[in-house]
Rosetta silent file (secondary structure, phi, psi, omega in degrees, C-alpha in Angstrom):
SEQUENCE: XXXXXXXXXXXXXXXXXXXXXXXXXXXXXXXXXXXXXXXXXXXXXXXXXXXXXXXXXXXXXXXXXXXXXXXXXXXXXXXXXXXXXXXXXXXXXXXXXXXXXXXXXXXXXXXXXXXXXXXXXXXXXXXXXXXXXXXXXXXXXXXXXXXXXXXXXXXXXXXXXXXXXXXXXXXXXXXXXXXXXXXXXXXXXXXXXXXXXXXXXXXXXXXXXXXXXXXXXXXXXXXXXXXXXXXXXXXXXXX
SCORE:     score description
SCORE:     0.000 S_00000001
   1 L     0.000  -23.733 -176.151    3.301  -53.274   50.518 S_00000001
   2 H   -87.169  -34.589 -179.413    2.232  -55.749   48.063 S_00000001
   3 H   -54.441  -34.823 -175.288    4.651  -54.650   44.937 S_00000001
   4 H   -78.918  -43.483  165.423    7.568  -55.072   47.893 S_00000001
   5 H   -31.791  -92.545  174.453    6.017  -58.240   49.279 S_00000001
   6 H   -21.686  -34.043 -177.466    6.435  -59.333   45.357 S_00000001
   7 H   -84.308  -27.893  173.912    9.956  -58.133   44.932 S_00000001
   8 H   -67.841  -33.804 -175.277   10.603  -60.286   48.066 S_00000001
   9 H   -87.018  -13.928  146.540    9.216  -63.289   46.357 S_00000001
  10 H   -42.536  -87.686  171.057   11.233  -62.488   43.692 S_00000001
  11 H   -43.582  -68.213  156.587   14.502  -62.399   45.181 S_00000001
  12 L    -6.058  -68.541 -144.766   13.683  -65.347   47.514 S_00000001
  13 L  -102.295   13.486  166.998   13.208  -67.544   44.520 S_00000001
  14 L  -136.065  158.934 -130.216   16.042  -66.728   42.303 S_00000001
  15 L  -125.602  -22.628 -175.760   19.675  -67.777   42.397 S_00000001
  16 L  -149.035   90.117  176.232   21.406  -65.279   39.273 S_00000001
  17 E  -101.458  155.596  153.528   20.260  -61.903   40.045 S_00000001
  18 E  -135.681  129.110  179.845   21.754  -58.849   38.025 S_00000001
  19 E   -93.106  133.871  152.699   21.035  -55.086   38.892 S_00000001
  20 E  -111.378  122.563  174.882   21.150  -52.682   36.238 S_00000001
  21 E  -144.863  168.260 -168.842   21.224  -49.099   37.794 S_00000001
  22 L  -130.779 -146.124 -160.790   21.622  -45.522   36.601 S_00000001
  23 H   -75.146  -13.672  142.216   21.701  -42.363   38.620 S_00000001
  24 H   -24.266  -38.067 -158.169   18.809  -42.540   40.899 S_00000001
  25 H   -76.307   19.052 -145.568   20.725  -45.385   42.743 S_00000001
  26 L  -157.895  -23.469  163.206   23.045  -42.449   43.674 S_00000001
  27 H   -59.199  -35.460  178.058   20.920  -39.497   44.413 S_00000001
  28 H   -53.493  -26.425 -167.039   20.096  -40.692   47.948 S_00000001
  29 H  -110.487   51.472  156.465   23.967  -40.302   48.422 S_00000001
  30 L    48.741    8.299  145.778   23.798  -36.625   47.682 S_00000001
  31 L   -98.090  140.138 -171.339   24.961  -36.971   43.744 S_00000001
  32 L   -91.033  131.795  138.851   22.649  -35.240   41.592 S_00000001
  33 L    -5.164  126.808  174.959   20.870  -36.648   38.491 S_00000001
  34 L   -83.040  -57.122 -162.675   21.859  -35.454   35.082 S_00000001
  35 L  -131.689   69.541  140.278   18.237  -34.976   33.910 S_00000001
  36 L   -65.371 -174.870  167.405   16.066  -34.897   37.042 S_00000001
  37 L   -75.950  -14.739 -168.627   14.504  -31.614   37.139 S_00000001
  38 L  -112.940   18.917 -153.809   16.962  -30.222   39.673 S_00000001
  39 L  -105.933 -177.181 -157.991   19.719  -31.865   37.851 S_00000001
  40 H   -76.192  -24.291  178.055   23.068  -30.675   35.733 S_00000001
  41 H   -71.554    1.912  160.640   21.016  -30.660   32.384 S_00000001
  42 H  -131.375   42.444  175.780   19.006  -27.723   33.583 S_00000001
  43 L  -107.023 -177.469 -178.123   21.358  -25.789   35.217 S_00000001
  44 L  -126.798  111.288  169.124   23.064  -22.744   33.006 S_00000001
  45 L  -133.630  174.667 -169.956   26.508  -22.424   32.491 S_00000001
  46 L   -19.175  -60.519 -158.899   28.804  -21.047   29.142 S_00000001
  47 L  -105.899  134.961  154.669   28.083  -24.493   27.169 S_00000001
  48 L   -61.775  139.931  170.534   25.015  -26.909   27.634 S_00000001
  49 H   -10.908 -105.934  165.834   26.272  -29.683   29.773 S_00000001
  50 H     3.754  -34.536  178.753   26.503  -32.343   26.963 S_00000001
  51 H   -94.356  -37.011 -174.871   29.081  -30.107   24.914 S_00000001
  52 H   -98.410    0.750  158.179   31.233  -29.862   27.826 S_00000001
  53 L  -101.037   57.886  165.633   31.206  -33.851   28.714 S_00000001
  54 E  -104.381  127.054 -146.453   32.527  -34.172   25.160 S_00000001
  55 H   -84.782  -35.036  166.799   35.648  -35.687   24.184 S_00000001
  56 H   -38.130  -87.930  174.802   35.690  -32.930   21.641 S_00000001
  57 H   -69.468   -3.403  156.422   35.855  -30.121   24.305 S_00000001
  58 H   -30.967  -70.242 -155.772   38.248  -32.460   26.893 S_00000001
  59 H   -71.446  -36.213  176.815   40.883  -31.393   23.998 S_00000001
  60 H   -98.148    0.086 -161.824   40.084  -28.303   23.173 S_00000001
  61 L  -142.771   47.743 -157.461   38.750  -26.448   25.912 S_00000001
  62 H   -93.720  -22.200  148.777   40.093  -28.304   28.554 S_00000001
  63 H   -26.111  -58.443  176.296   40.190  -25.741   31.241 S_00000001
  64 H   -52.940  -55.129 -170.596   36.417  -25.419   30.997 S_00000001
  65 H   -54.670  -46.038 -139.642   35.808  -29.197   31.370 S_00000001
  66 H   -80.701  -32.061  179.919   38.336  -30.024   34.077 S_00000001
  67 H   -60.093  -52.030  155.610   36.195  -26.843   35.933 S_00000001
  68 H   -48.895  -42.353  173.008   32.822  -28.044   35.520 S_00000001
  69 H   -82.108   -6.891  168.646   33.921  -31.827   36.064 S_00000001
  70 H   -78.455  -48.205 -167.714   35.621  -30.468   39.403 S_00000001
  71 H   -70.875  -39.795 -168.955   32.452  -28.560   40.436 S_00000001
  72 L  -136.640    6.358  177.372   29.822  -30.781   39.317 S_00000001
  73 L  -122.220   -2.578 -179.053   30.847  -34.446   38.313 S_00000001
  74 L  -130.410  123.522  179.636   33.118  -35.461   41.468 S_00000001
  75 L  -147.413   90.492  178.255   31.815  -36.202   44.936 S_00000001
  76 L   -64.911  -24.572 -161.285   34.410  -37.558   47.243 S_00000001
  77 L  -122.594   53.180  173.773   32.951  -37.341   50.040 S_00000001
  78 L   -99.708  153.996 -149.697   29.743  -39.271   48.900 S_00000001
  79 L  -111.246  145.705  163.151   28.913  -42.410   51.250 S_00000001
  80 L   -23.356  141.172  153.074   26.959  -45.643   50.085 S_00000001
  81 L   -86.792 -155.821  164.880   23.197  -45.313   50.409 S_00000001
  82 H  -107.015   -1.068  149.836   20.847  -48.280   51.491 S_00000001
  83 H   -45.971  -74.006  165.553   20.638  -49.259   48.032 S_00000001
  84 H   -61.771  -19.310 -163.963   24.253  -49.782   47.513 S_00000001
  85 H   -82.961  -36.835 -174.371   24.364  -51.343   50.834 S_00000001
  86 H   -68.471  -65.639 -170.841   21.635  -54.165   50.283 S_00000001
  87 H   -43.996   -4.552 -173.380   23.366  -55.035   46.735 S_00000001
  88 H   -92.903  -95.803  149.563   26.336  -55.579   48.514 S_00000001
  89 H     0.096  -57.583  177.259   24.563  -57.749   51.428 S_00000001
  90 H   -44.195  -98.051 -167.071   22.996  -59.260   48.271 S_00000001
  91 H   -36.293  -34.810  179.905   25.707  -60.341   46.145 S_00000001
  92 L   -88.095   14.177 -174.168   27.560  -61.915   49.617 S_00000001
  93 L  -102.392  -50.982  157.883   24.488  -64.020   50.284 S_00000001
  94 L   134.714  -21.591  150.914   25.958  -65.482   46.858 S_00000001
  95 L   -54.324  -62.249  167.825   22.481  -64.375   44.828 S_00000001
  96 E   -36.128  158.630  157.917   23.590  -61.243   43.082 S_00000001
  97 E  -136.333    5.064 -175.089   26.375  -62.311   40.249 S_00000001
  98 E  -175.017  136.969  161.364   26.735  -58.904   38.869 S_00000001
  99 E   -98.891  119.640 -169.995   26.202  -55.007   39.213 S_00000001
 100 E  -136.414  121.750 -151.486   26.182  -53.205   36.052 S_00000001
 101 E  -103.525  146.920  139.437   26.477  -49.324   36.754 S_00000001
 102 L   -73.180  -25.714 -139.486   25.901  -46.109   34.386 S_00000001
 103 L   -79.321  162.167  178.185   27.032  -44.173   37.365 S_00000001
 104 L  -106.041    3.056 -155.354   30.980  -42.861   38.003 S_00000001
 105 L   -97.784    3.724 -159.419   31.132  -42.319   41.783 S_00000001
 106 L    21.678   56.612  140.499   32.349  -46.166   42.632 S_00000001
 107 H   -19.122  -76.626  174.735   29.795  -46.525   45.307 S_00000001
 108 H   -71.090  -49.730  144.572   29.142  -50.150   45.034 S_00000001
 109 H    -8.313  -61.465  173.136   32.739  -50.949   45.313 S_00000001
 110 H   -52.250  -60.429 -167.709   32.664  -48.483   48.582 S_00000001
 111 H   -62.448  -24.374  170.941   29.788  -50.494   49.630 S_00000001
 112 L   121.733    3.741 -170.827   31.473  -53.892   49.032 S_00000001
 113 L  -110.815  147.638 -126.009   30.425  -55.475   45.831 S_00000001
 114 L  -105.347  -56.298 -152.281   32.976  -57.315   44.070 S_00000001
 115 L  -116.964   80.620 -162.277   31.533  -57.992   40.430 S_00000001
 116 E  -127.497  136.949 -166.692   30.399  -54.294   39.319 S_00000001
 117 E  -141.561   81.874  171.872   30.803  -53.220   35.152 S_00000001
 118 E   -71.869  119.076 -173.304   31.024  -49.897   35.434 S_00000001
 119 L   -99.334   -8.313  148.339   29.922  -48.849   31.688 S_00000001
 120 L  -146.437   68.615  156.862   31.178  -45.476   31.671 S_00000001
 121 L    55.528 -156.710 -151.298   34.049  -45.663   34.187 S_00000001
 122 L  -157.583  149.185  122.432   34.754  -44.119   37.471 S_00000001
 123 L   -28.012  -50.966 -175.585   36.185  -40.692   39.012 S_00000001
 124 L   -66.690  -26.588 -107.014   38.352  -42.827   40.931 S_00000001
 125 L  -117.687   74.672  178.168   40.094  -43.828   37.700 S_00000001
 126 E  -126.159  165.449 -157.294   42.774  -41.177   36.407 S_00000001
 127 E  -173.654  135.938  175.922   45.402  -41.705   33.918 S_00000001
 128 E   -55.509  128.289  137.455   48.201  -39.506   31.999 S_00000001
 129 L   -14.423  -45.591  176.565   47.291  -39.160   28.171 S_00000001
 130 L  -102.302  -61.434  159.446   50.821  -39.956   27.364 S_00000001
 131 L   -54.396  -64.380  175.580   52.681  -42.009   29.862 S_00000001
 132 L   111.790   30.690 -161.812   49.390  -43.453   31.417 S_00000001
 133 L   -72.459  164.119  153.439   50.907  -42.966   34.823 S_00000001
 134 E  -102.577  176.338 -171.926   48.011  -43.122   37.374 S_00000001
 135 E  -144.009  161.915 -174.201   46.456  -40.148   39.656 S_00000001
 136 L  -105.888 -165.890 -152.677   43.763  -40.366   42.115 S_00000001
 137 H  -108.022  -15.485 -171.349   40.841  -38.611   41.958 S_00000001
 138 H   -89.825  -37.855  149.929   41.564  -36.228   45.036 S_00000001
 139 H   -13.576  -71.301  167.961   44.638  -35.352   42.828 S_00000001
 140 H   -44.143  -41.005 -165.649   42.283  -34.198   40.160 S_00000001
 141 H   -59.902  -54.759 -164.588   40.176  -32.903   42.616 S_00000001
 142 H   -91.406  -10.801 -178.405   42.603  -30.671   44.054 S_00000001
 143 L  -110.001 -160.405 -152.763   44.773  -29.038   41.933 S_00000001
 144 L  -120.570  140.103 -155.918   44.284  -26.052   40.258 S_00000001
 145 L    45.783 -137.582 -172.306   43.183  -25.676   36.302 S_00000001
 146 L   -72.845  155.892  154.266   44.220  -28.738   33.864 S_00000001
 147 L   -82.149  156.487 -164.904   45.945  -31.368   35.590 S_00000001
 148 L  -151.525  108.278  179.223   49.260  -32.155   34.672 S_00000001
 149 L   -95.385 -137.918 -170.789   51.434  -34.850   34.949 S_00000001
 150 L   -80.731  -39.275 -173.736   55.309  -34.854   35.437 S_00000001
 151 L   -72.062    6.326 -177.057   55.764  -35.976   32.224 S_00000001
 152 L    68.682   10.276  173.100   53.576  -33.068   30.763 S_00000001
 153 L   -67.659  147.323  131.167   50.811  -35.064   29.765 S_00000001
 154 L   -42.132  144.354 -175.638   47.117  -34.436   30.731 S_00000001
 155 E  -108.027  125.491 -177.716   45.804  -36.237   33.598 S_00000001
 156 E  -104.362  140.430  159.732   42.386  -37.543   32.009 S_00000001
 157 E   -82.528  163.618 -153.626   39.601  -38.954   33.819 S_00000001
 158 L  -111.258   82.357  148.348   39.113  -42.519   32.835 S_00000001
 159 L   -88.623  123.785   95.600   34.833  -41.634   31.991 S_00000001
 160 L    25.694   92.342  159.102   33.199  -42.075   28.921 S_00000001
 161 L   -95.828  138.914  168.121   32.559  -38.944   27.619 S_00000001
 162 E    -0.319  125.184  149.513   30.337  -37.961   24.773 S_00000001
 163 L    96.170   13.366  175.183   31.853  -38.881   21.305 S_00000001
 164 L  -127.993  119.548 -166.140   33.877  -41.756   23.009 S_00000001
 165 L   -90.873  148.545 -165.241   33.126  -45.083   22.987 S_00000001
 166 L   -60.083  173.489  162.442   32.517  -47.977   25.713 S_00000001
 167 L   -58.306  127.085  159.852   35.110  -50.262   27.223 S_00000001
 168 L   -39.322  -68.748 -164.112   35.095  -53.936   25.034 S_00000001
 169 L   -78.553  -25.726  170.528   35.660  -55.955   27.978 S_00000001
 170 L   -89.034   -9.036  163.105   33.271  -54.433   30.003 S_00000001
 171 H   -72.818  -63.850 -170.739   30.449  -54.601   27.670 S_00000001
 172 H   -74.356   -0.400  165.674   30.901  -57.865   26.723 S_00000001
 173 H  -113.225  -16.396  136.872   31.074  -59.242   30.491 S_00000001
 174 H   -22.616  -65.803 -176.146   27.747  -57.025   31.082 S_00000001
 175 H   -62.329 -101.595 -155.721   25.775  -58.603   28.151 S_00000001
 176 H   -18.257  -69.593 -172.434   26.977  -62.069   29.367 S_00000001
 177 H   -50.100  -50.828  148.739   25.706  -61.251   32.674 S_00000001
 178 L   -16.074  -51.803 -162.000   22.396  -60.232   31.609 S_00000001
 179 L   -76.184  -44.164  177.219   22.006  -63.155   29.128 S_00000001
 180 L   -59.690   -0.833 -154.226   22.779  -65.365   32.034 S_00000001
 181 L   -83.294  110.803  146.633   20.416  -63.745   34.657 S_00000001
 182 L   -37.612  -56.433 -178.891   17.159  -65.376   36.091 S_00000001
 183 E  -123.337  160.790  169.295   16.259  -61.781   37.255 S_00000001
 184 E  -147.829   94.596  159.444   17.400  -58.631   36.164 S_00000001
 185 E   -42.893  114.020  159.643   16.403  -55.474   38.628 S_00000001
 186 E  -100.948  138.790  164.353   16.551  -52.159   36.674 S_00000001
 187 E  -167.635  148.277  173.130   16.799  -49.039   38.856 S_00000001
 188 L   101.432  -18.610 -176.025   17.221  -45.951   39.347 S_00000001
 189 L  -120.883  135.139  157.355   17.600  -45.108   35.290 S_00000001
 190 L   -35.353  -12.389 -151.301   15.482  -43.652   32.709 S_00000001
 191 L    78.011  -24.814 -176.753   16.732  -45.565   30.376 S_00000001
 192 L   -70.632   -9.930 -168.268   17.691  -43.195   28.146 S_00000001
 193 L   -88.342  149.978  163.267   21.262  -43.368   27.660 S_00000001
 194 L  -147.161  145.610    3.330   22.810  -45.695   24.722 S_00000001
 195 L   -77.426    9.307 -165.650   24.023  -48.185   24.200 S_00000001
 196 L   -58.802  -87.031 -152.864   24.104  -48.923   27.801 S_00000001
 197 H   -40.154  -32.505  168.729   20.301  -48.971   28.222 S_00000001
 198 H   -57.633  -42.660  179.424   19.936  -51.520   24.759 S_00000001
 199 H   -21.538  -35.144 -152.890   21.716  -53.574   27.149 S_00000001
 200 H  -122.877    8.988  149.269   19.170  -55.454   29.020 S_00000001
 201 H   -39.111  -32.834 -165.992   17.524  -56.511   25.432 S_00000001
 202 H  -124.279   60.482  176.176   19.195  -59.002   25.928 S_00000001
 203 L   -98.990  142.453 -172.206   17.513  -60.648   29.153 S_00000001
 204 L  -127.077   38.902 -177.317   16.154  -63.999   28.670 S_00000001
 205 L  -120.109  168.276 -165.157   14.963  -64.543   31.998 S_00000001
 206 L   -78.345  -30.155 -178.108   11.940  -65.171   34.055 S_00000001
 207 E  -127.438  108.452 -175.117   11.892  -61.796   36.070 S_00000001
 208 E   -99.225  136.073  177.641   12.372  -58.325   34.882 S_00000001
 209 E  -127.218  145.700  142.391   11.444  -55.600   37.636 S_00000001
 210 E  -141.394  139.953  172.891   11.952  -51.777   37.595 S_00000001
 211 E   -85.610  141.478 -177.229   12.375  -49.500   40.183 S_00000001
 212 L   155.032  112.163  161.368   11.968  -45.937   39.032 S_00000001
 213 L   -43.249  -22.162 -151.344   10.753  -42.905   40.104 S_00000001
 214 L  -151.824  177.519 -156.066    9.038  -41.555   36.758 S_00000001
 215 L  -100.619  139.295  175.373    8.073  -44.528   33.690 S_00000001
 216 L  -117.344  174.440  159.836   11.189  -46.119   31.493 S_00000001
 217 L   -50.975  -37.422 -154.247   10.647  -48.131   28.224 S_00000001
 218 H   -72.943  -26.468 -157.331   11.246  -51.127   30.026 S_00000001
 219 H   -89.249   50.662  170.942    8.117  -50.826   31.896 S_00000001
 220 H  -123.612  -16.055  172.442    5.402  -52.296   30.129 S_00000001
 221 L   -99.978    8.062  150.137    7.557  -55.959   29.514 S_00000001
 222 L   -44.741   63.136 -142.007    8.248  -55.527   33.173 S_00000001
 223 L   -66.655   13.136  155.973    6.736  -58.093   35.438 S_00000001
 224 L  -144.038  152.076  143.277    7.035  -55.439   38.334 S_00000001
 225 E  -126.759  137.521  154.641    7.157  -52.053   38.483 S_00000001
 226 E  -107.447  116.129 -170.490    7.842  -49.580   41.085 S_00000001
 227 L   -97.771   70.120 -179.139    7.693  -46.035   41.345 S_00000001
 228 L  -138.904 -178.382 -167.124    9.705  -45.015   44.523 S_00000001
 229 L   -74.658  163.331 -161.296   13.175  -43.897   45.264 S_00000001
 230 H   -77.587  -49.749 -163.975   15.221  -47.435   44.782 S_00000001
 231 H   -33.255  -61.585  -86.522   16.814  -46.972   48.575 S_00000001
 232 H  -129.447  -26.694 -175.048   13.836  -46.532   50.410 S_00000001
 233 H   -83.953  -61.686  170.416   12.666  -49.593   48.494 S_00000001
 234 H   -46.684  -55.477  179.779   15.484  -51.932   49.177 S_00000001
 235 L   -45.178   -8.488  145.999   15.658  -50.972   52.972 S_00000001
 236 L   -48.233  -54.640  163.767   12.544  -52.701   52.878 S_00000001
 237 L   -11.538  156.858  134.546   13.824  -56.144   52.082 S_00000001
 238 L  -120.149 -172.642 -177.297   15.648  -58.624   54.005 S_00000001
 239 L  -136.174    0.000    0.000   18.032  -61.181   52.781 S_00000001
């Protein structure tokens, strides 16, 4: 009670919050973790994971991907958690200024927040190769082998896959949020990913927290840490 008590006193007293979160904020809503223990990096199929979220196999093998990214990277009919719901609640109380996601499921957007930097794109997000026509994701979802649009193009999803590099504009209105940030809440992520995770290098601000089941990097320049599930921690809160 006293680490939440702290996190309260936190929020309370600052005016340019930013969340950084990775896929923890999204397990509560029934998507699974890439490297939990139960998660797609130990499961066994043809290819390790990693080779088949590659931009590499997208082109050459794209039957395999679009099966595996049907089976195991898209979940329509996942619902906000109380996680996404407070940051939401947050941000319209006029503290939050920013959400800055690893995750692909557009959640916070479901949930209601406005100013979200999704750093390696969304599932909802699909787009021809050639034309650039768009498709929704229950398109993708739903049809059978590669997708294909009228024009005979692949329908791609617009993710960040391995061997591909981030969106400009969304990096660079991340960082900015970050450098401008009194606090900046990490949760839900390992850390581990890059360059996202270099990202919050470059907080100047008085209060860095993490939330996180298991120990990141961040947490020894942390002035809180917490090791619980993020939801179960926000639903604590008030605003």
């Amino acid at each position: 009670m006293e680490k939440i008590n702290k996190l309260q006193s936190i929020i309370d007293g600052s005016e340019n919050i930013v969340f950084f979160g990775g896929a923890g904020v999204s397990t509560e809503s029934g998507i699974p973790d890439f490297r939990s223990q139960d998660g797609l990096y130990n499961l066994k199929y043809a290819y390790p994971p990693e080779q088949i979220v590659s931009h590499t196999f997208f082109k050459f093998r794209p039957a395999e991907f679009f099966g595996f990214y049907r089976d195991k990277m898209v979940y329509p009919a996942a619902k906000p958690n109380p996680a996404h719901i407070f940051l939401a609640k947050l941000e319209e109380a006029g503290k939050l200024k920013a959400v800055i996601t690893q995750n692909i499921d557009g959640l916070h957007q479901a949930a209601g927040n406005k100013t979200v930097y999704e750093l390696h794109g969304s599932v909802l997000r699909n787009y021809c190769v050639r034309c650039r026509r768009f498709y929704s994701v229950e398109f993708v979802k739903n049809c059978d082998g590669v997708p294909v649009c009228d024009c005979g193009g692949v329908v791609k999803p617009d993710v960040v896959l391995y061997e591909e590099g981030l969106d400009d504009k969304t990096v660079s209105g991340a960082i900015s949020a970050i450098e401008n940030a009194d606090a900046l809440i990490i949760g839900g992520t390992s850390l581990a990913v890059y360059p996202a995770a270099g990202f919050i290098d470059c907080f100047r601000g008085k209060h860095l927290v993490v939330i996180n089941k298991s120990p990141t990097p961040a947490d020894l320049r942390a002035e809180l840490v917490i090791n619980e599930p993020i939801g179960e921690v926000f639903s604590r809160l008030r605003i």
